[in-house]
Short mmCIF file of C-alpha atoms and ligand atoms in Angstrom, two decimals:
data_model
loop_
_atom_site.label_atom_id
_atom_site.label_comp_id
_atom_site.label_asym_id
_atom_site.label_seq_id
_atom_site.Cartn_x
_atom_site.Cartn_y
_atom_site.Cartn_z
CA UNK A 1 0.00 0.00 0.00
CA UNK A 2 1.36 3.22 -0.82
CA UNK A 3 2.52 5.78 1.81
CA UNK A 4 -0.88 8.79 2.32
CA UNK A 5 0.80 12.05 2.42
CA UNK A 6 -0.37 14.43 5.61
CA UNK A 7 -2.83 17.15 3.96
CA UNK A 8 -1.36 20.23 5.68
CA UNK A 9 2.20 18.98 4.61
CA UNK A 10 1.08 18.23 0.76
CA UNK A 11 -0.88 21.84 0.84
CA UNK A 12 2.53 23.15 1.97
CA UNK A 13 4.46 21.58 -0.78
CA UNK A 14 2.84 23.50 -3.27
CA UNK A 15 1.48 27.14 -3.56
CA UNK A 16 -1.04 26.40 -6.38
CA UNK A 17 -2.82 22.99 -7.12
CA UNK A 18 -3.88 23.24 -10.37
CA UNK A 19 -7.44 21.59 -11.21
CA UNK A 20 -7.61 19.70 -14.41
CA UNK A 21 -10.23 18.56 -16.41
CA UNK A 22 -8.74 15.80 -19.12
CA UNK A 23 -10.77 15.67 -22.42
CA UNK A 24 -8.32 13.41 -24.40
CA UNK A 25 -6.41 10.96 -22.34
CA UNK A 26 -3.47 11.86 -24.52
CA UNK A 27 -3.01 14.73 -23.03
CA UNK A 28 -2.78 13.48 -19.22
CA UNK A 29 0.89 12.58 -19.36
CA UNK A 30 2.78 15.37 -21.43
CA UNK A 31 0.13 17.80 -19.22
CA UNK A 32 1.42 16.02 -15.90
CA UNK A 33 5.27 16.20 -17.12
CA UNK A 34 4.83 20.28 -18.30
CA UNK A 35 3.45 21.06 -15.19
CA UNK A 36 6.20 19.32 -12.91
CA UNK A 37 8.68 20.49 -15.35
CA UNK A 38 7.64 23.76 -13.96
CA UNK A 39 7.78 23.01 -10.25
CA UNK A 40 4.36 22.31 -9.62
CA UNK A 41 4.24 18.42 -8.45
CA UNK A 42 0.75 18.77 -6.55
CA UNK A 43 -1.77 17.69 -9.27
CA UNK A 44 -5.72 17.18 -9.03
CA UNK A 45 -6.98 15.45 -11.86
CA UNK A 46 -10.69 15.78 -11.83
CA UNK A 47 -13.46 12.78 -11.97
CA UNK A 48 -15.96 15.37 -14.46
CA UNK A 49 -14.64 13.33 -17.45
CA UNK A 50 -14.96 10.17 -18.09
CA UNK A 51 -10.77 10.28 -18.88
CA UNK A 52 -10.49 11.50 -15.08
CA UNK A 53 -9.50 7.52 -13.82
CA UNK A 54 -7.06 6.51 -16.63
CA UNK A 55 -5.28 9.66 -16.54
CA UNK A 56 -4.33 9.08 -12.98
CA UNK A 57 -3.43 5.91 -13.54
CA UNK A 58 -1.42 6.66 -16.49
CA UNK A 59 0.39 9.65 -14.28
CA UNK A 60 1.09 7.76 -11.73
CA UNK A 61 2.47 4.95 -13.69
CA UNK A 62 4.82 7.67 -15.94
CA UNK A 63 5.56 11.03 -14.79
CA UNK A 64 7.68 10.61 -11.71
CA UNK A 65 7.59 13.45 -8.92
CA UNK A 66 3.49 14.28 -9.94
CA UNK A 67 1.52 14.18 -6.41
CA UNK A 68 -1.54 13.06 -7.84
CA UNK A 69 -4.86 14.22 -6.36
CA UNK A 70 -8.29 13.09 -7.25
CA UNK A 71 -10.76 15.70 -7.80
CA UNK A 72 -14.54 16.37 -7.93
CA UNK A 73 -15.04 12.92 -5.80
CA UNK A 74 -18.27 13.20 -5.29
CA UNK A 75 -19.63 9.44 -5.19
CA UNK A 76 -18.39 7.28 -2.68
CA UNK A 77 -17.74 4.45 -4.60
CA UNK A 78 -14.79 6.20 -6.33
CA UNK A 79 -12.39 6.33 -3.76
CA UNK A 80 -10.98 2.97 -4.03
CA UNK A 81 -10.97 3.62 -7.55
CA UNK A 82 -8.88 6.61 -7.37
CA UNK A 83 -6.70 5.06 -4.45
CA UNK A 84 -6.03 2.12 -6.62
CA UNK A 85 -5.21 4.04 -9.89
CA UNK A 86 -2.38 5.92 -8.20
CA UNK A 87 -4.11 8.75 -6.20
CA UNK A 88 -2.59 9.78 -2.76
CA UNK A 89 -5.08 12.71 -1.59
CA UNK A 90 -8.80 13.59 -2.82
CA UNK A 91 -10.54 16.59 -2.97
CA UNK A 92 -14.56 16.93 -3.19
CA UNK A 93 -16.89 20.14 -4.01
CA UNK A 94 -18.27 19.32 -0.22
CA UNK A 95 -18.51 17.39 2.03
CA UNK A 96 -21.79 14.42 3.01
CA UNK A 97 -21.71 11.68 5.89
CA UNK A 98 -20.67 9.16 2.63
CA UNK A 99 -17.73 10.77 1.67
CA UNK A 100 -16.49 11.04 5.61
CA UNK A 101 -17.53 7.18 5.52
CA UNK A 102 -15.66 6.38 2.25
CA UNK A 103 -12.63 8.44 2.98
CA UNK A 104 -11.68 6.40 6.61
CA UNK A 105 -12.34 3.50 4.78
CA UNK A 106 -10.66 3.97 1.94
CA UNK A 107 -7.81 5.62 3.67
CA UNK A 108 -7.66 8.48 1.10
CA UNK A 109 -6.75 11.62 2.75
CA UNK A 110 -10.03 13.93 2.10
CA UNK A 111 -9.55 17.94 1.04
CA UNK A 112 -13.56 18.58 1.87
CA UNK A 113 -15.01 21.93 0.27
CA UNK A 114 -17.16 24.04 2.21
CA UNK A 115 -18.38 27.09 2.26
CA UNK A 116 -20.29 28.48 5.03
CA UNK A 117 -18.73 28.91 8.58
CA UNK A 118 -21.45 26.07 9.80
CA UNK A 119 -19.98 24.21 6.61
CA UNK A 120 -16.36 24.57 8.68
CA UNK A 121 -17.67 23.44 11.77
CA UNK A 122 -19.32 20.50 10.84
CA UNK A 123 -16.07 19.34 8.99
CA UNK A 124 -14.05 19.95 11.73
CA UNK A 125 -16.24 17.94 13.90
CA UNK A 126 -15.87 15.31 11.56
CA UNK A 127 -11.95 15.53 12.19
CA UNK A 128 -11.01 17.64 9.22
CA UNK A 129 -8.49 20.68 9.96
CA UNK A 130 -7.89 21.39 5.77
CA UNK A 131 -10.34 22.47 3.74
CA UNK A 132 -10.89 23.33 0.61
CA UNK A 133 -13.19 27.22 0.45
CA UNK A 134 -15.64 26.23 -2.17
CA UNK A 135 -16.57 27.77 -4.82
CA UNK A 136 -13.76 30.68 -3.45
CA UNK A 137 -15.02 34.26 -4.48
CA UNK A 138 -18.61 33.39 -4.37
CA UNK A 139 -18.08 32.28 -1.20
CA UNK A 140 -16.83 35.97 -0.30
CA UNK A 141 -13.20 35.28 -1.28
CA UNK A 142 -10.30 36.73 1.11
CA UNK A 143 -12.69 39.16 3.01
CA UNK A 144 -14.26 35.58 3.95
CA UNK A 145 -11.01 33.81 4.74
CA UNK A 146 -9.85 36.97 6.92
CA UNK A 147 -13.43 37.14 8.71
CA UNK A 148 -13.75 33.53 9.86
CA UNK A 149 -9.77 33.29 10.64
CA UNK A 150 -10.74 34.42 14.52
CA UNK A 151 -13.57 32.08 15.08
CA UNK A 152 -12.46 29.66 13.32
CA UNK A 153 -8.44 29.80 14.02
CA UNK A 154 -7.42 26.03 13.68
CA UNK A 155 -8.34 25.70 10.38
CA UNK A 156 -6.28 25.50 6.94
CA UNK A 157 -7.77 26.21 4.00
CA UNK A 158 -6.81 25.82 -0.21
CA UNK A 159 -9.75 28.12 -1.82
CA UNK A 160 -10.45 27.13 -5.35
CA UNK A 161 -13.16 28.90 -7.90
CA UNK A 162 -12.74 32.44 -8.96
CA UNK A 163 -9.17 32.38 -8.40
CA UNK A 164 -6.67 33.85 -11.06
CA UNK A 165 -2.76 34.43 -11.77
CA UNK A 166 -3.25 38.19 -10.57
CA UNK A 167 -5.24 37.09 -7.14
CA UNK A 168 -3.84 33.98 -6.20
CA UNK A 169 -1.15 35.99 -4.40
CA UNK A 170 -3.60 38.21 -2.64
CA UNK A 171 -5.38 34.68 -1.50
CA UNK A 172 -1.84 32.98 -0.08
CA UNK A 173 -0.91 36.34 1.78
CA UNK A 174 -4.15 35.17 4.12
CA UNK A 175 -2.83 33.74 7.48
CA UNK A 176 -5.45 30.85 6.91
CA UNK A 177 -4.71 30.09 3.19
CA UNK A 178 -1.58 27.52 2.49
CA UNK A 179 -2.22 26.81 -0.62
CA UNK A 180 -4.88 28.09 -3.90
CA UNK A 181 -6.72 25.67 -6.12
CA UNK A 182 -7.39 27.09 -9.99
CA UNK A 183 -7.24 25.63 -13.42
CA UNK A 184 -5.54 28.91 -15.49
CA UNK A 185 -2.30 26.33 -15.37
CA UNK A 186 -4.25 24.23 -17.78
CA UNK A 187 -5.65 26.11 -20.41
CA UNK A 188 -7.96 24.18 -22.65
CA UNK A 189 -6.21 25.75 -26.16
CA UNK A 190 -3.00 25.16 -24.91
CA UNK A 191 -3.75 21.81 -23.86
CA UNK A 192 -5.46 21.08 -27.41
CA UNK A 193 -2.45 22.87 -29.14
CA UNK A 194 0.26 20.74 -27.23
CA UNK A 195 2.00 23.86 -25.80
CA UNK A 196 3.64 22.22 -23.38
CA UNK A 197 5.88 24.91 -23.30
CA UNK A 198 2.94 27.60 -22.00
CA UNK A 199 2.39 25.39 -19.31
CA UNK A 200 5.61 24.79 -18.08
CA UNK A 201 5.95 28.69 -17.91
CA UNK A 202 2.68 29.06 -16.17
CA UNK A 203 3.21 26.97 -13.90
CA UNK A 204 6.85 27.88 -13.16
CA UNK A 205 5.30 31.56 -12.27
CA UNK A 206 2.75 29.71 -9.95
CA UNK A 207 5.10 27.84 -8.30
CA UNK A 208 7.21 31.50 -7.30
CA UNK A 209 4.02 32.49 -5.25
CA UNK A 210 5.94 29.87 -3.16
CA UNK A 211 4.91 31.22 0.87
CA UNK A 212 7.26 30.47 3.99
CA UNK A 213 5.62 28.87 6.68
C1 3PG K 301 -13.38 24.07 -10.80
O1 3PG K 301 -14.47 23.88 -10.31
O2 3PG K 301 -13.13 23.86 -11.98
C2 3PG K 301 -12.30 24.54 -9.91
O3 3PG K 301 -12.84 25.06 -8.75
C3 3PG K 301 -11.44 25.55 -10.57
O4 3PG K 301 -12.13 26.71 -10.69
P1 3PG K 301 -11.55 27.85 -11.63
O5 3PG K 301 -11.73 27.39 -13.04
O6 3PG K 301 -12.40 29.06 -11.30
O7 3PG K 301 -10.09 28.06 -11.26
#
């Protein structure tokens, strides 16, 4: 069985975790390899197409130093799935009593989304301390993160939704924010041109946002 990575340590290891949608599974490994190539190893590959499973797999299996996620797990069922395909973390749009089931069971270390402050206290009663802020600036962005950082100290969060090159920075300067989720690393005509190259570069700015702990 593979060694789980601790959340707050893997949200740590990487200022931006870029979310990625694969249309062609093609695409998944030269994607993957760009994106390291660039210094961002933290990936979540998301379950919204059908390629979501064999690109994992296919990552895990060929592009060495990728820290594959598993996103947009919203079905219980596909943690195993993802766990056995090559992911080490998971990351869901929220968070239901199944998913808290399937995640101690499957041993998959959960990212949960939320986004109220009742959200955050319901996860954290379930025993989760990172979270992901869900869908980010609708959820009130950093004037959110700053308000619910006193009431709400212990908690870590990666927002994702919303989030761009020119604001991600703003979003990691928050005292509760260790990480940002986004998917401008992957843009779809780049990705259907094969410029790796623009991806490599993109992510090689993200990964400067880089914040000391
Ligand atoms: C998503 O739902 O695709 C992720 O939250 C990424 O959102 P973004 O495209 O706004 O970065």
């Amino acid at each position: 069985m593979k060694l789980m990575p601790d959340m707050l340590e893997l949200m740590r290891t990487s200022p931006v975790i870029p979310v990625i949608a694969i249309d062609d599974i093609n695409h998944a490994v030269p994607l993957a390899k760009a994106l390291v190539a660039g210094g961002i190893r933290v990936l979540e590959v998301t379950l919204r197409t059908a390629h979501g499973l064999p690109s994992i797999r296919a990552i895990a299996e060929q592009v060495p130093g990728a820290i594959l996620g598993v996103g947009t797990l919203t079905d219980p069922d596909e943690f195993v799935a993802a766990r056995d395909a090559g992911a080490v973390f998971g990351v869901s749009p929220g968070l239901t009593a199944a998913l808290i089931e399937a995640a101690i069971s499957s041993g998959l270390p959960l990212l949960p989304g939320v986004m109220t402050p009742s959200e955050v206290m319901r996860a954290r009663e379930a025993g989760f301390r990172q979270l992901k802020l869900f869908p980010a600036v609708q959820a009130g962005g950093i004037g959110m993160l700053n308000a619910i950082a006193g009431p709400l100290a212990d908690v870590t969060f990666c927002p994702t939704g919303g989030i761009t090159e020119t604001t991600a920075a703003q979003f990691l300067a928050c005292k509760n924010v260790a990480c940002v989720g986004g998917s401008w690393l992957t843009p779809k005509d780049a990705i259907l041109a094969g410029d790796w190259a623009r991806i490599t570069a993109l992510a090689t700015t993200a990964s400067a946002l880089r914040k000391t702990f």
